[in-house]
Structure formats: structure tokens, C-alpha cells
Tab-separated table of C-alpha atoms in Angstrom:
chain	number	residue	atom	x	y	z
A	1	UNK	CA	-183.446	189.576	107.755
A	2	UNK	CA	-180.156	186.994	106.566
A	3	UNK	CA	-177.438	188.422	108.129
A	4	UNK	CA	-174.373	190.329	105.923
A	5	UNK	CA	-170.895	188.863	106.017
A	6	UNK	CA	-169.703	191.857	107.448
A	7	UNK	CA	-172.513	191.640	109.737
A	8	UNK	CA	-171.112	188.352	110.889
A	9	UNK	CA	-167.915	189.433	110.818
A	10	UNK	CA	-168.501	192.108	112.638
A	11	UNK	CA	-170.469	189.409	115.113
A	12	UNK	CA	-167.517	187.533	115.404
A	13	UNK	CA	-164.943	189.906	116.291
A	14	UNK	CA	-167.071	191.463	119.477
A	15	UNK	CA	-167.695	187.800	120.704
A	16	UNK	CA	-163.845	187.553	120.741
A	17	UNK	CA	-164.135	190.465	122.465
A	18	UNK	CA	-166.222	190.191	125.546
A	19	UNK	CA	-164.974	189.455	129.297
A	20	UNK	CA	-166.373	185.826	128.951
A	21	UNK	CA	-165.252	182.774	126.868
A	22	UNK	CA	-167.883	181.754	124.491
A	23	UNK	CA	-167.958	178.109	122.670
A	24	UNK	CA	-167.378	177.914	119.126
A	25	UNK	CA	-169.301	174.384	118.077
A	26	UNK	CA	-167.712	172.807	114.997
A	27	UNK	CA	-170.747	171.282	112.622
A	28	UNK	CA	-170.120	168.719	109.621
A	29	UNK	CA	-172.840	169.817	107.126
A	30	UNK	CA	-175.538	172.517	106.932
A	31	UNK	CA	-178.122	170.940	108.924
A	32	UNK	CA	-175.918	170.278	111.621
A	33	UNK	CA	-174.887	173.862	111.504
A	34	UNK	CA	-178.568	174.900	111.667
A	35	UNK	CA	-179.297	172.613	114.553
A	36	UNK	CA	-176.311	174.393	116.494
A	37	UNK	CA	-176.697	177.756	115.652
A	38	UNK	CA	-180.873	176.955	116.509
A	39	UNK	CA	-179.574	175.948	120.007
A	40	UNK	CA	-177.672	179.171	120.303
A	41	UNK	CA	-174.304	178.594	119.802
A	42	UNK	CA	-173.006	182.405	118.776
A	43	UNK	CA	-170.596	180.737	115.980
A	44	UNK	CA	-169.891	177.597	113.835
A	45	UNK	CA	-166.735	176.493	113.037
A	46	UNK	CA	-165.904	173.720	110.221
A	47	UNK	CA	-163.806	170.629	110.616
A	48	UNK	CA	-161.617	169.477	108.441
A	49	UNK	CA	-161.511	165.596	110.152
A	50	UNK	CA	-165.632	166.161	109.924
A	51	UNK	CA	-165.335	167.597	106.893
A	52	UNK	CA	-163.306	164.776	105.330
A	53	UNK	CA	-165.332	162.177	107.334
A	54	UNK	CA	-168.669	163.398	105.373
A	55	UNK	CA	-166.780	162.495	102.135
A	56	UNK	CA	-165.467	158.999	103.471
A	57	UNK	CA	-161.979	160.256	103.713
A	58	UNK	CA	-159.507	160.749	106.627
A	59	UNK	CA	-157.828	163.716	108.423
A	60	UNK	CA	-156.142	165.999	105.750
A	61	UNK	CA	-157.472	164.239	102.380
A	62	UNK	CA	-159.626	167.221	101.182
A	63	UNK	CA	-158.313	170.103	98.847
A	64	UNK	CA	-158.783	173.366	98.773
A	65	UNK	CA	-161.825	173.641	96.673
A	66	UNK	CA	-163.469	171.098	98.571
A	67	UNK	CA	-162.538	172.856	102.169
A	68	UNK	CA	-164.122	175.913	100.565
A	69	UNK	CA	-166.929	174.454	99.283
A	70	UNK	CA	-167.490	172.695	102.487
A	71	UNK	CA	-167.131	176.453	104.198
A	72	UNK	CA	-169.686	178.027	102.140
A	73	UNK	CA	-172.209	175.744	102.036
A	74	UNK	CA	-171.917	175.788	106.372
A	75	UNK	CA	-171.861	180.094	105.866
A	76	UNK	CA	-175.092	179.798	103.504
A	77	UNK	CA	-176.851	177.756	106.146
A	78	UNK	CA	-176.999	179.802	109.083
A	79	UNK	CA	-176.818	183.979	110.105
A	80	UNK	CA	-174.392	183.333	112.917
A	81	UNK	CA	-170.469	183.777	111.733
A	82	UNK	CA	-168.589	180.826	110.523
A	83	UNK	CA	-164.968	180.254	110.697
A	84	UNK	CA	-163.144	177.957	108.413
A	85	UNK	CA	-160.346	175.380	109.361
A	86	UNK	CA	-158.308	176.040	106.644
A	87	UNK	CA	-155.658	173.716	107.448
A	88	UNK	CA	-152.246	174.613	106.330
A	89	UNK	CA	-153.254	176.700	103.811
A	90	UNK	CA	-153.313	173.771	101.236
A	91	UNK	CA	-150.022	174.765	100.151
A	92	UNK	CA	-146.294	175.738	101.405
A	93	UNK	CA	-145.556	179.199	99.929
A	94	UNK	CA	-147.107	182.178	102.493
A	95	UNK	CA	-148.407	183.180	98.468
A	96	UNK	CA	-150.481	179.851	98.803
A	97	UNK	CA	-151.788	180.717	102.117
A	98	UNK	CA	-152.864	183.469	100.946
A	99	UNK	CA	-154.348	182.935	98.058
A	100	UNK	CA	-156.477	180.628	100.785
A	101	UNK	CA	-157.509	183.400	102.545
A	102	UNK	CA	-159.401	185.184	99.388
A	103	UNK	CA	-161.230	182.232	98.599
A	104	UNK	CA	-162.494	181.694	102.168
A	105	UNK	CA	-163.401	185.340	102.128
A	106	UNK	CA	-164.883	184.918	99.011
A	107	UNK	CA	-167.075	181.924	100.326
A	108	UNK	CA	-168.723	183.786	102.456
A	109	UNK	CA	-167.032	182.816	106.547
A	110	UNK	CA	-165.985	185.585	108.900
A	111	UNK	CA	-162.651	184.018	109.374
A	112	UNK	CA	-160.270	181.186	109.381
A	113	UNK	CA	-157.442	179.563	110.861
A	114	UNK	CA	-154.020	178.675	109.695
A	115	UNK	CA	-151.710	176.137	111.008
A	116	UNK	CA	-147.865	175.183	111.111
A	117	UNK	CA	-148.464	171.770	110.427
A	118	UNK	CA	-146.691	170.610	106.664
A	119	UNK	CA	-148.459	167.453	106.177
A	120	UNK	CA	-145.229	165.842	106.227
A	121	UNK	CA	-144.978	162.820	108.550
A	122	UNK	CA	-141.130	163.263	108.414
A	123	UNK	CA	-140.929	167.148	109.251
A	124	UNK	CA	-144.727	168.053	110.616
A	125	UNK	CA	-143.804	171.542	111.512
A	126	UNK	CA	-142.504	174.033	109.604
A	127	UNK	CA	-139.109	175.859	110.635
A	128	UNK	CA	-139.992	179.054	112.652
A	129	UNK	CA	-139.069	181.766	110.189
A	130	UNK	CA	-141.460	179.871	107.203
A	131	UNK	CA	-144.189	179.601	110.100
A	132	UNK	CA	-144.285	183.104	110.552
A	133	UNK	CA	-143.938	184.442	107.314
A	134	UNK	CA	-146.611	182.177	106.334
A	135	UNK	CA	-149.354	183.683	108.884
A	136	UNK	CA	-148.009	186.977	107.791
A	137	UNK	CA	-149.175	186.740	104.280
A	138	UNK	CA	-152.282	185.167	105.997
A	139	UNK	CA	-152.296	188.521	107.702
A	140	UNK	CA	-151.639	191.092	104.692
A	141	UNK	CA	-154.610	189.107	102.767
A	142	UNK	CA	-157.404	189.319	105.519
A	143	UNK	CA	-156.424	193.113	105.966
A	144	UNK	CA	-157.049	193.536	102.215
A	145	UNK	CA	-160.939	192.209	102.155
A	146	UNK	CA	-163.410	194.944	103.027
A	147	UNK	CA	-164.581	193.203	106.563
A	148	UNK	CA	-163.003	192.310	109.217
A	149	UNK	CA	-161.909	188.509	108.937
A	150	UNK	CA	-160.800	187.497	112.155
A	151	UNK	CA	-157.512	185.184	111.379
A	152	UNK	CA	-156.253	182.338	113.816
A	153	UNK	CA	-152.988	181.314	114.272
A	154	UNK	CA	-152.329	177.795	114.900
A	155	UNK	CA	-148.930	176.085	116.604
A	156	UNK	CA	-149.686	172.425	115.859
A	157	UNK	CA	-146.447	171.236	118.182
A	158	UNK	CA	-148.712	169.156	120.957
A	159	UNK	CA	-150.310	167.316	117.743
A	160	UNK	CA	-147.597	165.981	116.123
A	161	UNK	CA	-144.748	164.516	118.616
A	162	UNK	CA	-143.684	168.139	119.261
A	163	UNK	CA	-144.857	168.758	123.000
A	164	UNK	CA	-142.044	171.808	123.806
A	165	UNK	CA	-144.105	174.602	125.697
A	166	UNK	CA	-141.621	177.705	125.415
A	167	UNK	CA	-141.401	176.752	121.489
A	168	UNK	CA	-144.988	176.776	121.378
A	169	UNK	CA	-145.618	179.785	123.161
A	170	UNK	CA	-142.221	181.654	121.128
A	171	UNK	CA	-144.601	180.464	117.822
A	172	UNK	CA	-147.466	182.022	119.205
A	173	UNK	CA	-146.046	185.647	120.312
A	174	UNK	CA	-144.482	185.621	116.964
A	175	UNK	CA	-147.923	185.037	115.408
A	176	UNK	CA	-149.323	187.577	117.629
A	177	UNK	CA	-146.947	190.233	116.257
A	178	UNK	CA	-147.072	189.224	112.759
A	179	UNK	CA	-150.736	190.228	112.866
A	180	UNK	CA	-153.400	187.450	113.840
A	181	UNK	CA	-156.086	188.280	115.830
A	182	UNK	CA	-156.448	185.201	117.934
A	183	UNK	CA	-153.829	182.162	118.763
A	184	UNK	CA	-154.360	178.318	119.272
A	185	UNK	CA	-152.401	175.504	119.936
A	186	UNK	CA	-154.487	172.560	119.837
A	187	UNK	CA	-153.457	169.630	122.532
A	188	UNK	CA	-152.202	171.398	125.423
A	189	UNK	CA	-152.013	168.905	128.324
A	190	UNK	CA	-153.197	170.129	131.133
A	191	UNK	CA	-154.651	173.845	132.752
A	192	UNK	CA	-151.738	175.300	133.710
A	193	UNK	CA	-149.930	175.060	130.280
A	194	UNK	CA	-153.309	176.788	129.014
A	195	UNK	CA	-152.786	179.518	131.613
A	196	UNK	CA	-148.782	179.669	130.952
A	197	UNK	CA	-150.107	180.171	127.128
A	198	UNK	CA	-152.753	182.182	127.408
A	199	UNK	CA	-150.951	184.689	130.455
A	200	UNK	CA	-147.920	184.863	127.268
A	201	UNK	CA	-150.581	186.544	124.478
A	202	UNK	CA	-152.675	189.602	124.603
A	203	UNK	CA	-154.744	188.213	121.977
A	204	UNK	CA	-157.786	185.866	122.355
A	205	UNK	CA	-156.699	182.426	122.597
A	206	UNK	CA	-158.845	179.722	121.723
A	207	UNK	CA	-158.800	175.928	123.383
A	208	UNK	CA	-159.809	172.884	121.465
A	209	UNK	CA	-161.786	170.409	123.296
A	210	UNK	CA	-162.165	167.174	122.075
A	211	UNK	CA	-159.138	164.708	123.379
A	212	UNK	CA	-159.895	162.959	126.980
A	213	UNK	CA	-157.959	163.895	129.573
A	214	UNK	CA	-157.028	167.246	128.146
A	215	UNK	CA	-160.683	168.834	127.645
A	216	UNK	CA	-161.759	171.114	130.701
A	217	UNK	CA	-164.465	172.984	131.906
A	218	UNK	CA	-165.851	176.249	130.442
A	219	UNK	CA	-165.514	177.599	133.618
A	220	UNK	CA	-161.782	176.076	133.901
A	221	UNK	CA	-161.082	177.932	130.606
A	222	UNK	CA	-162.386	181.046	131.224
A	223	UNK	CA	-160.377	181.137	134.420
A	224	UNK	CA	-157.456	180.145	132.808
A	225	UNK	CA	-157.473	183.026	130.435
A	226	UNK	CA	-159.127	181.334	127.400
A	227	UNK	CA	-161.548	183.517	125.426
A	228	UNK	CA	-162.672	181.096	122.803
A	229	UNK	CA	-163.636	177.197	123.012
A	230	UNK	CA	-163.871	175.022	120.143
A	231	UNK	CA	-164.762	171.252	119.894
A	232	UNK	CA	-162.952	170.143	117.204
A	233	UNK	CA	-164.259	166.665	115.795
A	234	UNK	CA	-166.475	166.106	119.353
A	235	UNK	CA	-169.912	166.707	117.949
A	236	UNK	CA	-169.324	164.665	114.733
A	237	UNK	CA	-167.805	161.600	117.160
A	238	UNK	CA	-170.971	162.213	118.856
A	239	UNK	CA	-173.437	161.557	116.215
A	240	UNK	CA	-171.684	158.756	114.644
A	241	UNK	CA	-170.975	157.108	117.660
A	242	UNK	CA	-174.653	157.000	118.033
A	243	UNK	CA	-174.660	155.305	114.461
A	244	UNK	CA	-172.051	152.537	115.015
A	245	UNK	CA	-173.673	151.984	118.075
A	246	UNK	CA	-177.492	151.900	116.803
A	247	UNK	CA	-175.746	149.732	113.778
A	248	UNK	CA	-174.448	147.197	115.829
A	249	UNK	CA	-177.387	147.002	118.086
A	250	UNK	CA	-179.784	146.019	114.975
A	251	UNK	CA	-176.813	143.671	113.849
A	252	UNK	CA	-175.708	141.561	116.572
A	253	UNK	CA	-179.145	141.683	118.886
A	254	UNK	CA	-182.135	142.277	116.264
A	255	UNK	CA	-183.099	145.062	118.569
A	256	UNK	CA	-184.488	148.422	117.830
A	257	UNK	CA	-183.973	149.718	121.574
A	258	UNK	CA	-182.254	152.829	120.421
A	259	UNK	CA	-185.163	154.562	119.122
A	260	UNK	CA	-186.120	155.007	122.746
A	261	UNK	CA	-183.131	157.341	123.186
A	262	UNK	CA	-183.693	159.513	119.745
A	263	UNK	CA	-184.966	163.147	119.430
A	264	UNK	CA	-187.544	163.163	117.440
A	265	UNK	CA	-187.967	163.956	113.746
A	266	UNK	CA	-190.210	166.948	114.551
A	267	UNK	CA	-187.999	168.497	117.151
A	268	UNK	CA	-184.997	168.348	114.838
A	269	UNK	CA	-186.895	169.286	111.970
A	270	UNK	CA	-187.622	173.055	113.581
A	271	UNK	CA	-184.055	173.940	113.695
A	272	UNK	CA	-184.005	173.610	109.820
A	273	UNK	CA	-184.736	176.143	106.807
């Protein structure tokens, strides 16, 4: 039987849940969803870097329709929850955010994140009153839908030339009471500004691997307090890596040694609809 939205939903909110971290793998397109969720990963997450890549376009060069399209088509392709990066809302206004919100509902994922980054190289985070207000509205429009859309709450200060802890963590708390059910601030440098984070929060926090020298162990995580592990842009590095690398083999040698290293056709083909 294809699972419900609410079924996922409902999926995604116990994993959150549970004593244990769990891993959150981020796919690029619906059969690399399939091949994740086949290998058991509880939940997919979109990307928007992946997202953008699969469309020849950097970091933060999609819109909205095309995030959501990107979301649904990911949601359609597998029974385990997905959770949309919904970027900054694709918008300003907290009415913009969430007007976000109902589409991603709408598109079928069992939740989404929100960041404080504007998109503005000049002023990349918003001021701490907007940021809140704006994951408020976030708030007040997941509470509306009829399942339980898990929101995240993103503090994007380690990202973009911001690196203050206590304003990171003062974001976070005030995310926490303005109503999002789990926290994340992508680029934290090292495990014990993970555990200063996560020890500040009751909610799940989540931690983004993905950026050597600041990705840790599951097992470091868990310890650490994190509940949720995502990878970010790792898995679709991973796969093109293995292009560019394949490329240049059949380029600059006129080899074909690569195809000793490749899963085969058939065993990727079973993790597919």
C-alpha cells in the first residue's frame, strides 16, 4: 500500500522522536530518492544546491515553483517522508514564507525548513525580530494544514561570515518558542559548539554533514545531543565526482578502468518503480 501524507507525516514526527539520531539522506531526483529510501534511509530530504545542480544552475538560482516541483516529484517517488529545503522562503515578508509553506504542503512533503539567510551578499542575515517573525508565520501556516508538518528552523550565521555562537543559539531559542519543531544551524565548527547548541534547545536539532573538517560521527552526534543528521549536497558531490572523474579518465588516458568500480545496472535497477 503507497503510504498517506499524513502517514508520512506522522512517520516523520516519531523518527524525530526516538532516543536515537537517525540520518536524513538528501537525494537530487526521484531515482536517487528511490535508491536511498530502497537502502533504508527512514527519510529524504531535498537540496536546493542538488536541486539547482540538476538544472545546471548554482546555489540559490531556483524559484519557488521549481523548489516545489522539485519536492513533489522526490514525495511521489518514494513512501518514506520527505522534507523540503525551502530556502528562505523565496521571499522577505513572513506572508511570503508562508504562502511557501501551503504549497510545500500542497506538494505532497511532510515538512520543510526555513532559513534566515536574505540572499543578499551585503546583509545575508536578516535582523533578529524579521527572523523570528518570519518562522512564526512559517509556524501559524504548518499548524493550519490537517497533518502534522514538521517545520525546521534554520540560523544560517556559520554560512555566511557570521560565526557568533550565543547569537546563533539566541536565534535558535527564539525559533524554538515561536513554534518550530526542530532547529539547525548548518556549519557549526566543531562538537562542542554542537553540544553547547543542542544542550540550549529542547527541540530536535538537526546537524548537516557535508563540509570537511566539521562533519562527525553518528555516534559523535548522537552523543552530542543531535537527533537528526542530514547530508546536505554530500551524496550529489558523490555521484558527480564519480562523473568528472570517469570523464576525465576516458579523456586524458583512453581508459575505461572505471567500469571495474560501478554497481551494476541490475542492482540499481531493483531499487526503482
Amino acid at each position: 500500500m503507497t503510504a498517506t501524507q499524513k502517514d508520512k507525516a506522522v512517520t516523520f514526527r516519531a523518527l524525530h522522536e526516538q532516543p536515537r539520531a537517525f540520518v536524513i539522506a538528501n537525494a537530487w531526483d526521484a531515482g536517487s530518492a528511490q535508491l536511498l529510501a530502497g537502502l533504508g534511509f527512514p527519510a529524504i530530504a531535498t537540496s536546493s544546491a542538488a536541486s539547482a545542480g540538476t538544472l545546471g544552475r548554482p546555489d540559490g538560482r531556483i524559484t519557488r515553483e521549481e523548489a516545489i516541483a522539485h519536492a513533489k516529484a522526490l514525495s511521489d517517488a518514494v513512501d518514506v517522508p520527505v522534507s523540503a529545503d525551502l530556502e528562505n522562503g523565496f521571499g522577505h515578508s513572513p506572508r511570503d514564507v508562508a504562502e511557501t509553506i501551503r504549497l510545500a504542503a500542497q506538494a505532497g512533503v511532510a515538512g520543510g525548513s526555513i532559513e534566515d539567510h536574505t540572499g543578499d551578499a551585503s546583509r545575508p542575515i536578516y535582523d533578529f525580530e524579521q527572523a523570528v517573525e518570519r518562522v512564526a508565520a512559517a509556524v501559524e501556516a504548518a499548524r493550519a494544514l490537517s497533518f502534522p508538518f514538521t517545520l525546521t528552523a534554520r540560523c544560517e550565521n556559520f554560512l555566511h561570515g557570521h560565526p557568533d555562537l550565543d547569537d546563533t543559539i539566541k536565534r535558535l531559542q527564539a525559533f524554538e518558542k515561536a513554534g518550530a519543531d526542530v532547529l539547525f544551524a548548518p556549519g557549526l565548527p566543531d562538537l562542542k559548539a554542537v553540544r553547547a547548541v543542542c544542550s540550549s534547545l529542547t527541540k530536535p536539532v538537526n546537524f548537516m554533514v557535508g563540509i570537511p573538517g566539521r562533519s562527525f560521527s553518528v555516534a559523535e552526534l548522537q552523543d552530542a545531543g543531535v537527533r537528526r543528521i542530514s547530508l546536505a549536497t554530500s551524496l550529489h558531490r558523490a555521484a558527480m565526482s564519480g562523473l568528472y572523474r570517469a570523464a576525465l579518465e576516458i579523456k586524458d588516458q583512453g581508459t575505461f578502468d572505471f567500469l571495474d568500480t560501478l554497481v551494476s545496472s541490475k542492482e540499481l535497477g531493483r531499487f526503482l518503480r
